[in-house]
């Protein structure tokens, strides 16, 4: 778990909003888990449509010489991006890496990001950003730790980081992540 700090130079104690978000997460774990897992299922057709061509599926199928080779290719890609219909179908292809409690907040609760490793985007992963039990944004893993919600009415809009602050924050997060493994 990562609790972000507004001070990139030294770790500060969690804010009241971060503590409230953590408590909300702890007491509403099942509801939040269901919401986090429902979103990729809801978006699954679009995820598959986007990623199969990027992974080379279309070109491999075109180059296949016979039905047996096409079946082998299909089986290989079904391991990476299966035809998922329910959250349980995702368990073999995504795994939780980290929960990030953001510094930005709304209505007394910090936003919380969920970072996943996944089979289709091994470099950048998959991320879900939430406020309480509501999914705010999804995308690459960076949405979970770097995402600024597309909501204008959050309480403490962060000041943009300088390049030096950004680099220090990324290094801190990477070190923190490595230490937690």
PDB file of C-alpha atoms in Angstrom:
ATOM      1  CA  UNK A   1       0.000   0.000   0.000  1.00  0.00           C
ATOM      2  CA  UNK A   2       1.191   3.471  -0.850  1.00  0.00           C
ATOM      3  CA  UNK A   3       0.022   6.603   0.926  1.00  0.00           C
ATOM      4  CA  UNK A   4       1.037   9.539  -1.222  1.00  0.00           C
ATOM      5  CA  UNK A   5       2.454  12.696   0.310  1.00  0.00           C
ATOM      6  CA  UNK A   6       2.268  16.239  -0.957  1.00  0.00           C
ATOM      7  CA  UNK A   7       5.889  16.732   0.131  1.00  0.00           C
ATOM      8  CA  UNK A   8       8.190  14.840  -2.215  1.00  0.00           C
ATOM      9  CA  UNK A   9      11.238  15.563  -0.048  1.00  0.00           C
ATOM     10  CA  UNK A  10      10.025  13.853   3.121  1.00  0.00           C
ATOM     11  CA  UNK A  11       7.204  11.514   3.934  1.00  0.00           C
ATOM     12  CA  UNK A  12       4.485  13.266   5.898  1.00  0.00           C
ATOM     13  CA  UNK A  13       1.840  11.604   8.066  1.00  0.00           C
ATOM     14  CA  UNK A  14      -1.420  10.717   6.300  1.00  0.00           C
ATOM     15  CA  UNK A  15      -3.969  13.486   6.012  1.00  0.00           C
ATOM     16  CA  UNK A  16      -7.403  13.227   7.608  1.00  0.00           C
ATOM     17  CA  UNK A  17      -8.822  12.568   4.120  1.00  0.00           C
ATOM     18  CA  UNK A  18      -6.349   9.729   3.529  1.00  0.00           C
ATOM     19  CA  UNK A  19      -7.195   8.176   6.898  1.00  0.00           C
ATOM     20  CA  UNK A  20     -10.909   8.454   6.084  1.00  0.00           C
ATOM     21  CA  UNK A  21     -10.321   6.775   2.713  1.00  0.00           C
ATOM     22  CA  UNK A  22      -8.344   3.953   4.343  1.00  0.00           C
ATOM     23  CA  UNK A  23     -11.082   3.370   6.918  1.00  0.00           C
ATOM     24  CA  UNK A  24     -13.722   3.437   4.176  1.00  0.00           C
ATOM     25  CA  UNK A  25     -11.696   0.931   2.166  1.00  0.00           C
ATOM     26  CA  UNK A  26     -11.300  -1.365   5.178  1.00  0.00           C
ATOM     27  CA  UNK A  27     -14.984  -1.310   6.109  1.00  0.00           C
ATOM     28  CA  UNK A  28     -16.329  -1.560   2.540  1.00  0.00           C
ATOM     29  CA  UNK A  29     -13.824  -3.983   1.069  1.00  0.00           C
ATOM     30  CA  UNK A  30     -16.344  -6.269  -0.653  1.00  0.00           C
ATOM     31  CA  UNK A  31     -18.307  -3.417  -2.265  1.00  0.00           C
ATOM     32  CA  UNK A  32     -15.116  -1.770  -3.480  1.00  0.00           C
ATOM     33  CA  UNK A  33     -13.658  -5.052  -4.757  1.00  0.00           C
ATOM     34  CA  UNK A  34     -16.839  -5.705  -6.731  1.00  0.00           C
ATOM     35  CA  UNK A  35     -16.749  -2.203  -8.234  1.00  0.00           C
ATOM     36  CA  UNK A  36     -13.037  -2.480  -9.116  1.00  0.00           C
ATOM     37  CA  UNK A  37     -13.539  -5.846 -10.839  1.00  0.00           C
ATOM     38  CA  UNK A  38     -16.810  -4.915 -12.533  1.00  0.00           C
ATOM     39  CA  UNK A  39     -15.236  -2.041 -14.487  1.00  0.00           C
ATOM     40  CA  UNK A  40     -12.805  -4.101 -16.594  1.00  0.00           C
ATOM     41  CA  UNK A  41     -15.612  -6.575 -17.334  1.00  0.00           C
ATOM     42  CA  UNK A  42     -17.809  -3.670 -18.426  1.00  0.00           C
ATOM     43  CA  UNK A  43     -14.976  -2.421 -20.679  1.00  0.00           C
ATOM     44  CA  UNK A  44     -13.741  -5.866 -21.741  1.00  0.00           C
ATOM     45  CA  UNK A  45     -14.943  -5.778 -25.361  1.00  0.00           C
ATOM     46  CA  UNK A  46     -13.198  -2.443 -25.891  1.00  0.00           C
ATOM     47  CA  UNK A  47     -10.022  -3.637 -24.138  1.00  0.00           C
ATOM     48  CA  UNK A  48      -9.880  -6.744 -26.339  1.00  0.00           C
ATOM     49  CA  UNK A  49     -10.659  -4.771 -29.497  1.00  0.00           C
ATOM     50  CA  UNK A  50      -7.852  -2.340 -28.706  1.00  0.00           C
ATOM     51  CA  UNK A  51      -5.214  -4.795 -27.525  1.00  0.00           C
ATOM     52  CA  UNK A  52      -5.545  -7.856 -29.775  1.00  0.00           C
ATOM     53  CA  UNK A  53      -4.286  -5.949 -32.863  1.00  0.00           C
ATOM     54  CA  UNK A  54      -1.558  -4.241 -30.822  1.00  0.00           C
ATOM     55  CA  UNK A  55      -0.327  -7.625 -29.620  1.00  0.00           C
ATOM     56  CA  UNK A  56      -0.134  -8.920 -33.208  1.00  0.00           C
ATOM     57  CA  UNK A  57      -3.201 -11.145 -33.242  1.00  0.00           C
ATOM     58  CA  UNK A  58      -4.599  -9.880 -36.556  1.00  0.00           C
ATOM     59  CA  UNK A  59      -1.342 -10.189 -38.464  1.00  0.00           C
ATOM     60  CA  UNK A  60      -0.621 -13.660 -37.041  1.00  0.00           C
ATOM     61  CA  UNK A  61      -4.096 -14.856 -38.016  1.00  0.00           C
ATOM     62  CA  UNK A  62      -3.646 -13.470 -41.540  1.00  0.00           C
ATOM     63  CA  UNK A  63      -0.277 -15.213 -41.886  1.00  0.00           C
ATOM     64  CA  UNK A  64      -1.534 -18.555 -40.529  1.00  0.00           C
ATOM     65  CA  UNK A  65      -1.321 -21.258 -43.172  1.00  0.00           C
ATOM     66  CA  UNK A  66      -4.170 -23.488 -42.005  1.00  0.00           C
ATOM     67  CA  UNK A  67      -7.004 -23.918 -39.520  1.00  0.00           C
ATOM     68  CA  UNK A  68      -4.804 -25.819 -37.069  1.00  0.00           C
ATOM     69  CA  UNK A  69      -2.321 -22.946 -36.898  1.00  0.00           C
ATOM     70  CA  UNK A  70      -5.197 -20.451 -36.467  1.00  0.00           C
ATOM     71  CA  UNK A  71      -6.568 -22.568 -33.594  1.00  0.00           C
ATOM     72  CA  UNK A  72      -3.125 -22.525 -31.936  1.00  0.00           C
ATOM     73  CA  UNK A  73      -2.898 -18.757 -32.346  1.00  0.00           C
ATOM     74  CA  UNK A  74      -6.418 -18.327 -30.964  1.00  0.00           C
ATOM     75  CA  UNK A  75      -5.562 -20.495 -27.942  1.00  0.00           C
ATOM     76  CA  UNK A  76      -2.411 -18.466 -27.274  1.00  0.00           C
ATOM     77  CA  UNK A  77      -4.283 -15.145 -27.371  1.00  0.00           C
ATOM     78  CA  UNK A  78      -7.141 -16.562 -25.303  1.00  0.00           C
ATOM     79  CA  UNK A  79      -4.571 -17.035 -22.532  1.00  0.00           C
ATOM     80  CA  UNK A  80      -3.607 -13.349 -22.715  1.00  0.00           C
ATOM     81  CA  UNK A  81      -7.059 -11.847 -23.370  1.00  0.00           C
ATOM     82  CA  UNK A  82      -9.732 -14.480 -22.742  1.00  0.00           C
ATOM     83  CA  UNK A  83     -13.370 -13.834 -23.478  1.00  0.00           C
ATOM     84  CA  UNK A  84     -14.058 -12.700 -19.899  1.00  0.00           C
ATOM     85  CA  UNK A  85     -17.700 -12.423 -18.883  1.00  0.00           C
ATOM     86  CA  UNK A  86     -17.444 -12.187 -15.074  1.00  0.00           C
ATOM     87  CA  UNK A  87     -14.927 -10.852 -12.517  1.00  0.00           C
ATOM     88  CA  UNK A  88     -13.753 -14.392 -11.689  1.00  0.00           C
ATOM     89  CA  UNK A  89     -12.633 -14.734 -15.325  1.00  0.00           C
ATOM     90  CA  UNK A  90     -10.030 -12.011 -14.668  1.00  0.00           C
ATOM     91  CA  UNK A  91      -8.259 -13.710 -11.764  1.00  0.00           C
ATOM     92  CA  UNK A  92      -5.808 -15.554 -14.018  1.00  0.00           C
ATOM     93  CA  UNK A  93      -4.855 -12.471 -16.043  1.00  0.00           C
ATOM     94  CA  UNK A  94      -4.683  -9.572 -13.563  1.00  0.00           C
ATOM     95  CA  UNK A  95      -3.123  -9.309 -10.143  1.00  0.00           C
ATOM     96  CA  UNK A  96      -3.065  -6.544  -7.563  1.00  0.00           C
ATOM     97  CA  UNK A  97       0.279  -4.791  -7.290  1.00  0.00           C
ATOM     98  CA  UNK A  98      -0.513  -1.867  -5.030  1.00  0.00           C
ATOM     99  CA  UNK A  99      -3.230   0.286  -3.507  1.00  0.00           C
ATOM    100  CA  UNK A 100      -2.405   4.002  -3.674  1.00  0.00           C
ATOM    101  CA  UNK A 101      -4.122   6.467  -1.361  1.00  0.00           C
ATOM    102  CA  UNK A 102      -3.916   9.790  -3.143  1.00  0.00           C
ATOM    103  CA  UNK A 103      -3.367  13.274  -1.743  1.00  0.00           C
ATOM    104  CA  UNK A 104      -6.310  14.662  -3.694  1.00  0.00           C
ATOM    105  CA  UNK A 105      -9.684  14.387  -2.031  1.00  0.00           C
ATOM    106  CA  UNK A 106     -13.349  15.142  -2.314  1.00  0.00           C
ATOM    107  CA  UNK A 107     -15.950  15.465   0.427  1.00  0.00           C
ATOM    108  CA  UNK A 108     -13.467  14.427   3.123  1.00  0.00           C
ATOM    109  CA  UNK A 109     -12.198  11.238   1.410  1.00  0.00           C
ATOM    110  CA  UNK A 110      -8.994  10.835  -0.595  1.00  0.00           C
ATOM    111  CA  UNK A 111      -9.117   9.155  -3.969  1.00  0.00           C
ATOM    112  CA  UNK A 112      -7.778   5.591  -3.980  1.00  0.00           C
ATOM    113  CA  UNK A 113      -6.004   3.945  -6.899  1.00  0.00           C
ATOM    114  CA  UNK A 114      -5.691   0.225  -7.552  1.00  0.00           C
ATOM    115  CA  UNK A 115      -2.666  -0.827  -9.585  1.00  0.00           C
ATOM    116  CA  UNK A 116      -2.687  -4.193 -11.338  1.00  0.00           C
ATOM    117  CA  UNK A 117      -0.260  -6.213 -13.367  1.00  0.00           C
ATOM    118  CA  UNK A 118      -1.979  -7.760 -16.383  1.00  0.00           C
ATOM    119  CA  UNK A 119      -1.251 -10.111 -19.263  1.00  0.00           C
ATOM    120  CA  UNK A 120      -2.076  -7.711 -22.085  1.00  0.00           C
ATOM    121  CA  UNK A 121      -0.059  -4.694 -20.934  1.00  0.00           C
ATOM    122  CA  UNK A 122       2.965  -6.109 -19.127  1.00  0.00           C
ATOM    123  CA  UNK A 123       4.939  -2.871 -19.182  1.00  0.00           C
ATOM    124  CA  UNK A 124       2.329  -0.358 -17.979  1.00  0.00           C
ATOM    125  CA  UNK A 125      -0.263  -2.556 -16.262  1.00  0.00           C
ATOM    126  CA  UNK A 126      -3.863  -1.647 -15.555  1.00  0.00           C
ATOM    127  CA  UNK A 127      -5.186   0.940 -13.109  1.00  0.00           C
ATOM    128  CA  UNK A 128      -8.465   1.930 -11.521  1.00  0.00           C
ATOM    129  CA  UNK A 129      -8.987   5.233  -9.692  1.00  0.00           C
ATOM    130  CA  UNK A 130     -11.874   5.419  -7.243  1.00  0.00           C
ATOM    131  CA  UNK A 131     -13.573   7.817  -4.891  1.00  0.00           C
ATOM    132  CA  UNK A 132     -15.164   5.822  -2.096  1.00  0.00           C
ATOM    133  CA  UNK A 133     -17.005   3.013  -3.958  1.00  0.00           C
ATOM    134  CA  UNK A 134     -17.284   4.821  -7.306  1.00  0.00           C
ATOM    135  CA  UNK A 135     -14.951   4.162 -10.246  1.00  0.00           C
ATOM    136  CA  UNK A 136     -13.684   7.519 -11.523  1.00  0.00           C
ATOM    137  CA  UNK A 137     -11.171   6.455 -14.181  1.00  0.00           C
ATOM    138  CA  UNK A 138      -9.443   3.392 -15.645  1.00  0.00           C
ATOM    139  CA  UNK A 139      -6.494   2.871 -17.942  1.00  0.00           C
ATOM    140  CA  UNK A 140      -2.828   2.092 -17.603  1.00  0.00           C
ATOM    141  CA  UNK A 141      -1.531   1.531 -14.081  1.00  0.00           C
ATOM    142  CA  UNK A 142      -0.446   5.174 -13.834  1.00  0.00           C
ATOM    143  CA  UNK A 143      -4.134   6.106 -13.474  1.00  0.00           C
ATOM    144  CA  UNK A 144      -3.963   4.526 -10.006  1.00  0.00           C
ATOM    145  CA  UNK A 145      -1.025   6.539  -8.660  1.00  0.00           C
ATOM    146  CA  UNK A 146      -0.735   9.525 -10.951  1.00  0.00           C
ATOM    147  CA  UNK A 147      -4.324  10.014 -11.960  1.00  0.00           C
ATOM    148  CA  UNK A 148      -5.930  13.354 -11.377  1.00  0.00           C
ATOM    149  CA  UNK A 149      -9.646  12.768 -11.598  1.00  0.00           C
ATOM    150  CA  UNK A 150     -11.546  14.382 -14.402  1.00  0.00           C
ATOM    151  CA  UNK A 151     -13.755  16.001 -11.826  1.00  0.00           C
ATOM    152  CA  UNK A 152     -13.602  19.714 -11.271  1.00  0.00           C
ATOM    153  CA  UNK A 153     -15.122  19.635  -7.835  1.00  0.00           C
ATOM    154  CA  UNK A 154     -12.508  17.886  -5.777  1.00  0.00           C
ATOM    155  CA  UNK A 155     -11.354  19.720  -2.704  1.00  0.00           C
ATOM    156  CA  UNK A 156      -7.603  20.126  -3.014  1.00  0.00           C
ATOM    157  CA  UNK A 157      -6.405  20.395  -6.590  1.00  0.00           C
ATOM    158  CA  UNK A 158      -2.667  19.696  -6.477  1.00  0.00           C
ATOM    159  CA  UNK A 159      -0.147  22.218  -7.729  1.00  0.00           C
ATOM    160  CA  UNK A 160       1.705  20.921 -10.787  1.00  0.00           C
ATOM    161  CA  UNK A 161       5.050  19.330  -9.909  1.00  0.00           C
ATOM    162  CA  UNK A 162       8.292  20.653 -11.279  1.00  0.00           C
ATOM    163  CA  UNK A 163      10.270  18.135 -13.355  1.00  0.00           C
ATOM    164  CA  UNK A 164      12.640  17.670 -10.399  1.00  0.00           C
ATOM    165  CA  UNK A 165       9.751  17.037  -7.978  1.00  0.00           C
ATOM    166  CA  UNK A 166       8.165  14.636 -10.455  1.00  0.00           C
ATOM    167  CA  UNK A 167      11.418  12.686 -10.812  1.00  0.00           C
ATOM    168  CA  UNK A 168      11.873  12.530  -7.023  1.00  0.00           C
ATOM    169  CA  UNK A 169       8.266  11.345  -6.549  1.00  0.00           C
ATOM    170  CA  UNK A 170       8.641   8.622  -9.177  1.00  0.00           C
ATOM    171  CA  UNK A 171      11.911   7.460  -7.608  1.00  0.00           C
ATOM    172  CA  UNK A 172      10.295   7.427  -4.154  1.00  0.00           C
ATOM    173  CA  UNK A 173       7.319   5.416  -5.421  1.00  0.00           C
ATOM    174  CA  UNK A 174       9.560   2.933  -7.217  1.00  0.00           C
ATOM    175  CA  UNK A 175      11.739   2.488  -4.136  1.00  0.00           C
ATOM    176  CA  UNK A 176       8.664   2.094  -1.951  1.00  0.00           C
ATOM    177  CA  UNK A 177       7.253  -0.452  -4.378  1.00  0.00           C
ATOM    178  CA  UNK A 178      10.533  -2.423  -4.492  1.00  0.00           C
ATOM    179  CA  UNK A 179      10.747  -2.455  -0.697  1.00  0.00           C
ATOM    180  CA  UNK A 180       7.213  -3.818  -0.403  1.00  0.00           C
ATOM    181  CA  UNK A 181       7.995  -6.834  -2.609  1.00  0.00           C
TER     182      UNK A 181
END
